[in-house]
Short mmCIF file of C-alpha atoms in Angstrom, two decimals:
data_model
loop_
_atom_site.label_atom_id
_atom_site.label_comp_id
_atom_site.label_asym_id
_atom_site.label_seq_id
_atom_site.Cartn_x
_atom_site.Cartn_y
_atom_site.Cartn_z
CA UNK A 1 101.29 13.51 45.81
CA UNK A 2 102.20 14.18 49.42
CA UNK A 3 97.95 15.00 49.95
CA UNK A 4 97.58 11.15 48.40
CA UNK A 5 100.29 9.52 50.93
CA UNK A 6 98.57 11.29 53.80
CA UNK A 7 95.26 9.96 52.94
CA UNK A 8 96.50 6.25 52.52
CA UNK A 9 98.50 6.79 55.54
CA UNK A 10 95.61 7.87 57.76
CA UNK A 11 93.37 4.85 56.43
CA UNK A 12 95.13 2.01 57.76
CA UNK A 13 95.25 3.87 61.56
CA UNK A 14 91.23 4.71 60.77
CA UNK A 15 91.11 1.16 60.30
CA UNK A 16 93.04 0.16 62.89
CA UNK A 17 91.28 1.51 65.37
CA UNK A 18 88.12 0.51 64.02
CA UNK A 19 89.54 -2.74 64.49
CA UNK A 20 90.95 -1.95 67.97
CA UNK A 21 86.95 -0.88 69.27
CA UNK A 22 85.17 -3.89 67.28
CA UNK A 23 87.42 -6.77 67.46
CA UNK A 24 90.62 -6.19 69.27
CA UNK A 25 92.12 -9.99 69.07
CA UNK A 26 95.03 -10.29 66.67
CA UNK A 27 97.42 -12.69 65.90
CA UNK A 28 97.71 -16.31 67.87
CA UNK A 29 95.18 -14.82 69.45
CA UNK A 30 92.70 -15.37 67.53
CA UNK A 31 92.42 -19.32 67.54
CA UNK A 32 91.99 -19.11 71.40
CA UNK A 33 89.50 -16.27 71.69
CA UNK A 34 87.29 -19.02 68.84
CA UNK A 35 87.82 -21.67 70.53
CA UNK A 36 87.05 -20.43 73.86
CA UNK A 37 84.05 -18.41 72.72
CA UNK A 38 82.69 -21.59 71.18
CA UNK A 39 82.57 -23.30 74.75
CA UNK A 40 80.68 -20.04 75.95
CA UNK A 41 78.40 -20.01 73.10
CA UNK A 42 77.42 -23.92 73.58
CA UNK A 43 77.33 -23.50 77.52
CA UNK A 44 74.81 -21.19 77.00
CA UNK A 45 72.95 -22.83 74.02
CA UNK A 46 72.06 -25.95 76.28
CA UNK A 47 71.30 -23.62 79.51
CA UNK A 48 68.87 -21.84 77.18
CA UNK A 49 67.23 -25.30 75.98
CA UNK A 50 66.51 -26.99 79.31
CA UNK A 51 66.29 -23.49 80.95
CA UNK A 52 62.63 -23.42 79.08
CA UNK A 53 61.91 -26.99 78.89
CA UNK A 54 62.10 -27.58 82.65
CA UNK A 55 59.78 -24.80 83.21
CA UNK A 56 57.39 -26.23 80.96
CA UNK A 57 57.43 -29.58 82.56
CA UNK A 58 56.58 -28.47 85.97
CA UNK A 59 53.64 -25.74 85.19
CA UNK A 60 52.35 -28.03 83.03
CA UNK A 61 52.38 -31.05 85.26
CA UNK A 62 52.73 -30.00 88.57
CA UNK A 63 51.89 -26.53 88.75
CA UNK A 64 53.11 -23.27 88.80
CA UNK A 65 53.10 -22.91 92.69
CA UNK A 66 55.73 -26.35 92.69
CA UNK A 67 58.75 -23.73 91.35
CA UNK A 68 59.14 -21.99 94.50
CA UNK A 69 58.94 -25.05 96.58
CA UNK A 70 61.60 -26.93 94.03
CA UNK A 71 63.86 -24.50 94.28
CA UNK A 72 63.89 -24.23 98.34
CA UNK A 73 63.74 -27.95 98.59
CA UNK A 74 65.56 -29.16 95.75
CA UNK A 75 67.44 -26.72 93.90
CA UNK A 76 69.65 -25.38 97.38
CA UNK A 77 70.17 -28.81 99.06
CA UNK A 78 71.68 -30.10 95.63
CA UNK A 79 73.49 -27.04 94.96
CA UNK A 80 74.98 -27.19 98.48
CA UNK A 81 75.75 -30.95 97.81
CA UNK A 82 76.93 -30.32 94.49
CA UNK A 83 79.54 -27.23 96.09
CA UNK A 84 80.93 -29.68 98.55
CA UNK A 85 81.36 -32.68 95.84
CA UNK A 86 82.73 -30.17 92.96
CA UNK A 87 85.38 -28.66 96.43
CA UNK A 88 86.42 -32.58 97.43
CA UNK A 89 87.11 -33.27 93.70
CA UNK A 90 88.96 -30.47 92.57
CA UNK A 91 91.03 -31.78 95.67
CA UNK A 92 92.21 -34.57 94.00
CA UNK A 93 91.58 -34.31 90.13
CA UNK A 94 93.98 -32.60 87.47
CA UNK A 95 91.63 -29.64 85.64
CA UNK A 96 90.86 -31.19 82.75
CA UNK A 97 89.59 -34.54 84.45
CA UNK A 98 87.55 -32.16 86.89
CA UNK A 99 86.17 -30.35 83.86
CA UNK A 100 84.97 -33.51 81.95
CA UNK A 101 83.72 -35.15 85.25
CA UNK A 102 81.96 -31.74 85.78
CA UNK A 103 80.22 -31.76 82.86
CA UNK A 104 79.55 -34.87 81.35
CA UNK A 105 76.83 -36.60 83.78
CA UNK A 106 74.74 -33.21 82.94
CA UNK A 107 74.35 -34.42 79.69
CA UNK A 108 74.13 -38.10 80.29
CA UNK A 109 71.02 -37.01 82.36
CA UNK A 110 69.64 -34.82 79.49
CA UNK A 111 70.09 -37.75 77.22
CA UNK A 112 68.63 -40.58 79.49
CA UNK A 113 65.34 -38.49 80.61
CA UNK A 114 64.48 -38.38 76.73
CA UNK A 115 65.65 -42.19 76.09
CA UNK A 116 64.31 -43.87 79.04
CA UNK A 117 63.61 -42.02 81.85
CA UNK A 118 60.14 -40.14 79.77
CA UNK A 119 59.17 -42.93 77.40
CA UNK A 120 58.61 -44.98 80.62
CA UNK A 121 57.17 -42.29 83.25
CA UNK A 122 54.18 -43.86 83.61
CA UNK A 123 55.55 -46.81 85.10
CA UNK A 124 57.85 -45.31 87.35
CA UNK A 125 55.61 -42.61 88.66
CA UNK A 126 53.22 -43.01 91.24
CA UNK A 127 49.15 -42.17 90.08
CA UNK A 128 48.48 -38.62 91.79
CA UNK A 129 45.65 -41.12 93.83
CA UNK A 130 48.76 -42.46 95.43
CA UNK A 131 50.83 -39.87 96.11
CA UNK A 132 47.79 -38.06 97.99
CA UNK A 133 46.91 -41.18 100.04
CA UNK A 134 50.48 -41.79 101.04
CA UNK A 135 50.97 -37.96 102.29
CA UNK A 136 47.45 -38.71 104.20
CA UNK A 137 44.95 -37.68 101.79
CA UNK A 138 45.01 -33.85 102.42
CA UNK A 139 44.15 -32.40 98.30
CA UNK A 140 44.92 -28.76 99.93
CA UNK A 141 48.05 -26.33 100.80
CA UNK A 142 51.46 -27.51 100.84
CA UNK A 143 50.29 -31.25 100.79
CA UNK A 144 48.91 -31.35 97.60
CA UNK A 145 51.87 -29.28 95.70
CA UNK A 146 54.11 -32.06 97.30
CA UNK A 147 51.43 -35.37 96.28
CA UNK A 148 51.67 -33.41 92.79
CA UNK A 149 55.69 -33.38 92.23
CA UNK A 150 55.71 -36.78 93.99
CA UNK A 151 53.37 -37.84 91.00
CA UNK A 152 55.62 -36.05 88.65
CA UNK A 153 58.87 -36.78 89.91
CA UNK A 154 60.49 -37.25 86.93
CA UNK A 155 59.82 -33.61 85.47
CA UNK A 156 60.80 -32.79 89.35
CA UNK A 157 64.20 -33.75 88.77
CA UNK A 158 64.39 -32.69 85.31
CA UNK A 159 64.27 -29.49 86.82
CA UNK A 160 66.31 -29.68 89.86
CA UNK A 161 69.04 -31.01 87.31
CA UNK A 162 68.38 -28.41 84.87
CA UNK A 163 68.25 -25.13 87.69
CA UNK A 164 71.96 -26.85 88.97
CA UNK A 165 73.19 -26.84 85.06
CA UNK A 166 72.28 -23.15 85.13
CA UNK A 167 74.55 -22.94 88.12
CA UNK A 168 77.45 -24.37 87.22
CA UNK A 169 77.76 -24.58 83.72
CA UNK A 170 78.94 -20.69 83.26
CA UNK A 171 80.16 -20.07 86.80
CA UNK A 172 82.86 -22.99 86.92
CA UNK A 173 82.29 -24.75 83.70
CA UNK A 174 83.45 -21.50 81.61
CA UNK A 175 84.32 -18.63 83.77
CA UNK A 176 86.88 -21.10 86.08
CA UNK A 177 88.92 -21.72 82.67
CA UNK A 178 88.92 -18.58 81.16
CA UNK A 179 89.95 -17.01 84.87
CA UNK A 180 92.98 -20.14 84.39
CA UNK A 181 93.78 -19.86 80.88
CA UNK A 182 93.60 -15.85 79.62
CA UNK A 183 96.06 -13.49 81.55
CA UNK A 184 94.81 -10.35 82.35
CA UNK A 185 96.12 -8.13 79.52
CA UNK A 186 94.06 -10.54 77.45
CA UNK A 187 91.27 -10.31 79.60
CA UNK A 188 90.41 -7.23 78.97
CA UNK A 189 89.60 -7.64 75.15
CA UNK A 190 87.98 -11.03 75.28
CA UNK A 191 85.83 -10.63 78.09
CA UNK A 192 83.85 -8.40 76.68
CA UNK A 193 83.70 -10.49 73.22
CA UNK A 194 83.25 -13.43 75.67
CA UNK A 195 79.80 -12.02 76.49
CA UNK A 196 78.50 -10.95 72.96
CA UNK A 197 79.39 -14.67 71.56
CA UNK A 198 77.49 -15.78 74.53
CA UNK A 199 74.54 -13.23 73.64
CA UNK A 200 73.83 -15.23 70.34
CA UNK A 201 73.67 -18.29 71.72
CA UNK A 202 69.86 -17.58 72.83
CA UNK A 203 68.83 -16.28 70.15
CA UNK A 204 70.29 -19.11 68.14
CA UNK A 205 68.23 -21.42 70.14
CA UNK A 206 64.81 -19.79 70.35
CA UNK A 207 65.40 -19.94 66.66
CA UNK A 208 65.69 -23.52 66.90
CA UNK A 209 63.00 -23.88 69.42
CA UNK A 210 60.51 -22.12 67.06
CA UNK A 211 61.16 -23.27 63.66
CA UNK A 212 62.37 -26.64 64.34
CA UNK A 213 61.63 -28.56 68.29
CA UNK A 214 57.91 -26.90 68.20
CA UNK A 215 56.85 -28.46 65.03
CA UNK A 216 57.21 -32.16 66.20
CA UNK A 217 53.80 -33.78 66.53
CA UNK A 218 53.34 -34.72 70.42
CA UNK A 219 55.55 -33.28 73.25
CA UNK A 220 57.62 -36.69 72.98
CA UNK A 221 59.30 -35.99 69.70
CA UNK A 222 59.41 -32.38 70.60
CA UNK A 223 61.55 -33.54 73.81
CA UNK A 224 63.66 -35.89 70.97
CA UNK A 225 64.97 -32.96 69.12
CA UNK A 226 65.61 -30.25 71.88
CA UNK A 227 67.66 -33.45 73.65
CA UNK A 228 69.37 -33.57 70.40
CA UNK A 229 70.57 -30.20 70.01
CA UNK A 230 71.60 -29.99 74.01
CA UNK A 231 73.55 -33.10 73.50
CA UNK A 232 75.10 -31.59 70.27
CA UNK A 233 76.13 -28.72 72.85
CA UNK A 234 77.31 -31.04 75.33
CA UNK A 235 79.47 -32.46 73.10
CA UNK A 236 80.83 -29.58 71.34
CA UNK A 237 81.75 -27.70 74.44
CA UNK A 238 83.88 -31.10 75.61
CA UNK A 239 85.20 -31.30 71.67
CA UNK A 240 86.48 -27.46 72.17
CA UNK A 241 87.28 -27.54 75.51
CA UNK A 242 90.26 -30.20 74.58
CA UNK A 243 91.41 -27.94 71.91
CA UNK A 244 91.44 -24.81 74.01
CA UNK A 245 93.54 -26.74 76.71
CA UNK A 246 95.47 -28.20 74.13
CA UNK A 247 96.45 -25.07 72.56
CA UNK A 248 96.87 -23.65 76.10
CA UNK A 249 99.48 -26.10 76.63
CA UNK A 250 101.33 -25.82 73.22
CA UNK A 251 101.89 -21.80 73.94
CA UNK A 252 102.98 -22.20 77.79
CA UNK A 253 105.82 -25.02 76.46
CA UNK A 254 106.71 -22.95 73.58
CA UNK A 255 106.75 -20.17 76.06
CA UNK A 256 108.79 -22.02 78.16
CA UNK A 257 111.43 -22.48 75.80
#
């Protein structure tokens, strides 16, 4: 009898620290590691999706060689703009107006380049012919990579959009929170987490990618459905970004009292 209590005495601290090196969120905590892991996991989910489709765009359209000159000429000038907007407005906004106002017009853009800025490229876009003539005709060296994502500057700012996304959706979109929100006794267990949730969020998406958005008949109804599942993400990571403040709040009151 006293061999049998041993044994079922040893199992629950065998479990326990099982527990302790797989998962090592208990109580209350639980809810907020979720909730907050579900913003990572859809922060991630839409970098992944216009991560790949702005690359596309651009080799495909303009060229491989335009990348480098995007993101010198368009990519650090609107990063640089963006730093010195985001630094004016966190100046005078409360966080959660600063958060939405972050991340909202990202996905407005996502949406409208599928709706109506795509569908109607060829109206707004100059003919290649043009471009050329207007930069003086030159069709060689630097000249022509520019006439080329003048013709195409649509999938130009697609990707200047999409490279700034990258930027600050997990730098200040996510990590800024969590830094707020998790002490640092709590930090140390769901950081870690943080990143694996974050890890299936790719992998989720290339899924979606292959079995889903690259079935569509044309490119244009391939664009339809990736827009749809980064909008999806847009929303969800607003949807549990409100309940992770929420419950933020409810534990520093009750805290309080």
């Amino acid at each position: 009898k006293a061999a049998t209590a041993e044994v079922k005495a040893a199992e629950p601290a065998k479990s326990s620290k099982f527990r302790d090196a797989v998962f090592p969120i208990y109580g209350d905590e639980v809810k907020k590691f979720l909730l907050m892991g579900a913003i990572k996991f859809f922060v991630i989910m839409a970098l992944t999706l216009t991560r790949d489709l702005k690359d596309t765009l651009v080799v495909t359209q303009c060229g491989a060689e335009a990348i480098a000159f995007l993101k010198i000429y368009g990519v650090l000038p609107a990063a640089t703009s963006f730093i010195a907007l985001y630094s004016k407005m966190s100046s005078v906004m409360e966080k959660r107006q600063l958060f939405y106002t972050t991340c909202i017009p990202f996905f407005v853009f996502f949406l409208a380049y599928d709706l109506i800025i795509y569908p109607n490229k060829d109206i707004i876009q100059p003919t290649l012919e043009t471009a050329t003539a207007l930069l003086g005709g030159t069709k060689s060296g630097a000249l022509e990579i520019v006439a080329k994502i003048f013709s195409n500057w649509t999938s130009a700012l697609y990707f200047v959009i999409a490279e700034l996304y990258s930027s600050v959706s997990v730098g200040i979109l996510f990590w800024q929170f969590a830094n707020d929100v998790v002490p640092i006794d709590e930090a140390k267990r769901f950081y870690p987490l943080f990143s694996q949730m974050g890890g299936l969020a790719p992998i989720v998406a290339g899924q979606y990618v292959a079995k889903f958005a690259s079935q569509a008949s044309d490119f244009g109804a391939s664009l339809h459905r990736l827009t749809y599942a980064v909008t999806f993400a847009g929303i969800m990571i607003c949807v549990f970004y409100s309940l992770s403040s929420s419950l933020v709040e409810k534990d520093d009151s009750s805290t309080r009292k």
